[in-house]
Short mmCIF file of N, CA and C in Angstrom, two decimals:
data_model
loop_
_atom_site.label_atom_id
_atom_site.label_comp_id
_atom_site.label_asym_id
_atom_site.label_seq_id
_atom_site.Cartn_x
_atom_site.Cartn_y
_atom_site.Cartn_z
N UNK A 156 105.24 199.86 25.02
CA UNK A 156 106.36 198.96 25.16
C UNK A 156 107.39 199.33 24.10
N UNK A 157 108.60 199.56 24.55
CA UNK A 157 109.69 199.96 23.66
C UNK A 157 110.33 198.74 23.00
N UNK A 158 111.13 199.00 21.97
CA UNK A 158 111.77 197.92 21.24
C UNK A 158 112.65 197.05 22.15
N UNK A 159 113.37 197.67 23.06
CA UNK A 159 114.23 196.92 23.99
C UNK A 159 113.38 196.04 24.92
N UNK A 160 112.21 196.52 25.31
CA UNK A 160 111.31 195.73 26.15
C UNK A 160 110.84 194.47 25.42
N UNK A 161 110.59 194.60 24.13
CA UNK A 161 110.16 193.45 23.34
C UNK A 161 111.27 192.42 23.28
N UNK A 162 112.49 192.87 23.03
CA UNK A 162 113.64 191.97 22.98
C UNK A 162 113.83 191.26 24.32
N UNK A 163 113.76 192.02 25.40
CA UNK A 163 113.94 191.43 26.72
C UNK A 163 112.85 190.42 27.04
N UNK A 164 111.62 190.71 26.65
CA UNK A 164 110.53 189.78 26.88
C UNK A 164 110.78 188.48 26.13
N UNK A 165 111.12 188.58 24.87
CA UNK A 165 111.38 187.37 24.08
C UNK A 165 112.51 186.55 24.69
N UNK A 166 113.56 187.21 25.14
CA UNK A 166 114.68 186.51 25.74
C UNK A 166 114.30 185.88 27.08
N UNK A 167 113.52 186.58 27.88
CA UNK A 167 113.06 186.02 29.16
C UNK A 167 112.22 184.77 28.95
N UNK A 168 111.44 184.77 27.87
CA UNK A 168 110.63 183.60 27.55
C UNK A 168 111.49 182.46 27.00
N UNK A 169 112.68 182.79 26.52
CA UNK A 169 113.56 181.79 25.95
C UNK A 169 113.16 181.36 24.56
N UNK A 170 112.48 182.26 23.84
CA UNK A 170 111.97 181.96 22.51
C UNK A 170 112.86 182.59 21.45
N UNK A 171 113.01 181.89 20.36
CA UNK A 171 113.75 182.44 19.21
C UNK A 171 112.90 183.51 18.53
N UNK A 172 113.52 184.23 17.63
CA UNK A 172 112.76 185.21 16.83
C UNK A 172 111.62 184.53 16.10
N UNK A 173 111.92 183.35 15.54
CA UNK A 173 110.91 182.62 14.77
C UNK A 173 109.76 182.15 15.66
N UNK A 174 110.07 181.63 16.85
CA UNK A 174 109.03 181.18 17.77
C UNK A 174 108.15 182.34 18.20
N UNK A 175 108.77 183.42 18.60
CA UNK A 175 108.03 184.59 19.05
C UNK A 175 107.12 185.10 17.93
N UNK A 176 107.68 185.17 16.73
CA UNK A 176 106.90 185.62 15.58
C UNK A 176 105.74 184.69 15.28
N UNK A 177 105.99 183.39 15.33
CA UNK A 177 104.93 182.42 15.03
C UNK A 177 103.77 182.59 16.01
N UNK A 178 104.07 182.81 17.28
CA UNK A 178 103.01 182.97 18.28
C UNK A 178 102.20 184.24 18.05
N UNK A 179 102.80 185.22 17.38
CA UNK A 179 102.08 186.47 17.10
C UNK A 179 101.64 186.57 15.64
N UNK A 180 101.85 185.50 14.88
CA UNK A 180 101.39 185.46 13.50
C UNK A 180 102.21 186.31 12.54
N UNK A 181 103.49 186.50 12.87
CA UNK A 181 104.38 187.28 12.00
C UNK A 181 105.67 186.50 11.78
N UNK A 182 106.52 187.00 10.91
CA UNK A 182 107.80 186.36 10.63
C UNK A 182 108.85 186.77 11.66
N UNK A 183 109.95 186.02 11.65
CA UNK A 183 111.09 186.38 12.50
C UNK A 183 111.62 187.75 12.12
N UNK A 184 111.57 188.07 10.83
CA UNK A 184 112.05 189.38 10.36
C UNK A 184 111.20 190.51 10.94
N UNK A 185 109.89 190.28 11.07
CA UNK A 185 109.02 191.30 11.66
C UNK A 185 109.38 191.52 13.13
N UNK A 186 109.64 190.43 13.84
CA UNK A 186 110.03 190.55 15.26
C UNK A 186 111.34 191.32 15.37
N UNK A 187 112.28 191.01 14.49
CA UNK A 187 113.56 191.72 14.50
C UNK A 187 113.35 193.22 14.27
N UNK A 188 112.43 193.58 13.39
CA UNK A 188 112.12 195.00 13.17
C UNK A 188 111.52 195.63 14.43
N UNK A 189 110.66 194.88 15.14
CA UNK A 189 110.11 195.39 16.41
C UNK A 189 111.23 195.65 17.39
N UNK A 190 112.16 194.69 17.47
CA UNK A 190 113.26 194.80 18.44
C UNK A 190 114.24 195.91 18.08
N UNK A 191 114.35 196.21 16.82
CA UNK A 191 115.24 197.29 16.38
C UNK A 191 114.55 198.65 16.38
N UNK A 192 113.24 198.64 16.55
CA UNK A 192 112.49 199.89 16.58
C UNK A 192 112.16 200.44 15.21
N UNK A 193 112.31 199.65 14.16
CA UNK A 193 112.00 200.13 12.82
C UNK A 193 110.56 199.83 12.41
N UNK A 194 109.86 199.05 13.23
CA UNK A 194 108.44 198.77 13.01
C UNK A 194 107.81 198.53 14.38
N UNK A 195 106.49 198.66 14.44
CA UNK A 195 105.76 198.47 15.69
C UNK A 195 104.75 197.34 15.53
N UNK A 196 104.61 196.50 16.57
CA UNK A 196 103.54 195.51 16.52
C UNK A 196 102.18 196.20 16.61
N UNK A 197 101.14 195.49 16.19
CA UNK A 197 99.81 196.08 16.29
C UNK A 197 99.38 196.17 17.76
N UNK A 198 98.32 196.89 18.01
CA UNK A 198 97.87 197.13 19.38
C UNK A 198 97.53 195.84 20.12
N UNK A 199 96.94 194.90 19.41
CA UNK A 199 96.58 193.62 20.01
C UNK A 199 97.83 192.87 20.48
N UNK A 200 98.86 192.83 19.63
CA UNK A 200 100.11 192.17 19.99
C UNK A 200 100.78 192.90 21.16
N UNK A 201 100.77 194.23 21.14
CA UNK A 201 101.36 194.99 22.24
C UNK A 201 100.66 194.70 23.56
N UNK A 202 99.33 194.68 23.54
CA UNK A 202 98.59 194.40 24.77
C UNK A 202 98.91 193.00 25.28
N UNK A 203 99.05 192.05 24.37
CA UNK A 203 99.39 190.69 24.76
C UNK A 203 100.79 190.64 25.35
N UNK A 204 101.73 191.36 24.77
CA UNK A 204 103.09 191.38 25.29
C UNK A 204 103.13 191.97 26.69
N UNK A 205 102.33 192.99 26.93
CA UNK A 205 102.28 193.60 28.26
C UNK A 205 101.77 192.58 29.28
N UNK A 206 100.75 191.81 28.90
CA UNK A 206 100.23 190.77 29.79
C UNK A 206 101.27 189.67 30.01
N UNK A 207 101.99 189.31 28.96
CA UNK A 207 103.05 188.31 29.11
C UNK A 207 104.10 188.77 30.10
N UNK A 208 104.52 190.02 29.96
CA UNK A 208 105.54 190.56 30.86
C UNK A 208 105.03 190.59 32.29
N UNK A 209 103.77 190.97 32.48
CA UNK A 209 103.18 190.99 33.83
C UNK A 209 103.16 189.59 34.44
N UNK A 210 102.81 188.61 33.62
CA UNK A 210 102.79 187.23 34.10
C UNK A 210 104.17 186.74 34.50
N UNK A 211 105.16 187.07 33.70
CA UNK A 211 106.54 186.69 34.05
C UNK A 211 107.01 187.40 35.31
N UNK A 212 106.66 188.66 35.43
CA UNK A 212 107.06 189.43 36.62
C UNK A 212 106.43 188.86 37.88
N UNK A 213 105.22 188.33 37.77
CA UNK A 213 104.51 187.80 38.92
C UNK A 213 105.00 186.41 39.33
N UNK A 214 105.65 185.71 38.39
CA UNK A 214 106.14 184.36 38.69
C UNK A 214 107.28 184.44 39.70
N UNK A 215 107.15 183.67 40.77
CA UNK A 215 108.16 183.66 41.82
C UNK A 215 108.99 182.39 41.67
N UNK A 216 110.27 182.56 41.45
CA UNK A 216 111.15 181.41 41.32
C UNK A 216 111.17 180.84 39.92
N UNK A 217 112.22 180.10 39.66
CA UNK A 217 112.43 179.53 38.33
C UNK A 217 111.37 178.49 37.98
N UNK A 218 110.95 177.69 38.95
CA UNK A 218 109.95 176.66 38.68
C UNK A 218 108.61 177.28 38.28
N UNK A 219 108.18 178.30 39.00
CA UNK A 219 106.91 178.95 38.68
C UNK A 219 107.00 179.65 37.32
N UNK A 220 108.14 180.26 37.04
CA UNK A 220 108.35 180.90 35.74
C UNK A 220 108.25 179.86 34.63
N UNK A 221 108.88 178.70 34.81
CA UNK A 221 108.84 177.67 33.78
C UNK A 221 107.43 177.11 33.61
N UNK A 222 106.69 176.98 34.69
CA UNK A 222 105.30 176.52 34.59
C UNK A 222 104.47 177.53 33.79
N UNK A 223 104.70 178.81 34.04
CA UNK A 223 103.99 179.85 33.31
C UNK A 223 104.30 179.76 31.82
N UNK A 224 105.57 179.63 31.47
CA UNK A 224 105.99 179.55 30.06
C UNK A 224 105.41 178.30 29.41
N UNK A 225 105.44 177.18 30.11
CA UNK A 225 104.88 175.94 29.54
C UNK A 225 103.38 176.09 29.30
N UNK A 226 102.68 176.76 30.21
CA UNK A 226 101.26 177.01 30.02
C UNK A 226 101.00 177.89 28.82
N UNK A 227 101.86 178.88 28.62
CA UNK A 227 101.74 179.75 27.44
C UNK A 227 101.87 178.94 26.16
N UNK A 228 102.89 178.10 26.12
CA UNK A 228 103.12 177.29 24.92
C UNK A 228 101.94 176.38 24.63
N UNK A 229 101.41 175.73 25.67
CA UNK A 229 100.25 174.84 25.48
C UNK A 229 99.06 175.63 24.94
N UNK A 230 98.81 176.80 25.53
CA UNK A 230 97.68 177.62 25.09
C UNK A 230 97.85 178.04 23.64
N UNK A 231 99.05 178.47 23.28
CA UNK A 231 99.29 178.92 21.92
C UNK A 231 99.22 177.79 20.91
N UNK A 232 99.74 176.63 21.27
CA UNK A 232 99.73 175.51 20.34
C UNK A 232 98.34 174.94 20.13
N UNK A 233 97.51 174.99 21.17
CA UNK A 233 96.18 174.38 21.05
C UNK A 233 95.12 175.35 20.54
N UNK A 234 95.25 176.63 20.86
CA UNK A 234 94.17 177.54 20.48
C UNK A 234 94.59 178.87 19.94
N UNK A 235 95.87 179.10 19.78
CA UNK A 235 96.33 180.36 19.22
C UNK A 235 96.27 181.51 20.20
N UNK A 236 96.27 182.69 19.66
CA UNK A 236 96.38 183.91 20.46
C UNK A 236 95.19 184.12 21.39
N UNK A 237 94.00 183.73 20.98
CA UNK A 237 92.84 183.89 21.87
C UNK A 237 92.95 182.98 23.08
N UNK A 238 93.44 181.77 22.88
CA UNK A 238 93.66 180.86 24.01
C UNK A 238 94.74 181.42 24.93
N UNK A 239 95.75 182.05 24.33
CA UNK A 239 96.80 182.67 25.13
C UNK A 239 96.22 183.75 26.03
N UNK A 240 95.40 184.61 25.46
CA UNK A 240 94.81 185.68 26.26
C UNK A 240 93.94 185.13 27.38
N UNK A 241 93.16 184.09 27.09
CA UNK A 241 92.34 183.47 28.13
C UNK A 241 93.23 182.92 29.23
N UNK A 242 94.33 182.29 28.86
CA UNK A 242 95.28 181.76 29.84
C UNK A 242 95.86 182.89 30.69
N UNK A 243 96.28 183.96 30.05
CA UNK A 243 96.90 185.07 30.78
C UNK A 243 95.93 185.70 31.78
N UNK A 244 94.71 185.93 31.35
CA UNK A 244 93.76 186.59 32.24
C UNK A 244 93.26 185.68 33.34
N UNK A 245 93.31 184.37 33.13
CA UNK A 245 92.90 183.44 34.17
C UNK A 245 93.99 183.22 35.20
N UNK A 246 95.21 183.69 34.95
CA UNK A 246 96.30 183.58 35.91
C UNK A 246 96.03 184.41 37.16
N UNK A 247 95.19 185.41 37.04
CA UNK A 247 94.92 186.32 38.16
C UNK A 247 93.95 185.74 39.15
N UNK A 248 93.24 184.66 38.78
CA UNK A 248 92.23 184.04 39.66
C UNK A 248 92.86 183.37 40.86
#
């Protein structure tokens, strides 16, 4: 995933730099470095971002996209990144 892909993903989710960073356990400045291409997220974060993008791509219509994003937020707020991954992989069922 390239730096521009990370920026586009964050914007599609409607998350600020700080929100995106918090969900991945980093600062807003770290996310900005990812988006500028001066630093790379770890492999775990990259794999999660790829799953996030796939989930957004699969959402049909604005309502389904918003439901997906709301589910992501609930998973992240209640259980962190592991809950997020469980949520993402269960979307395929």
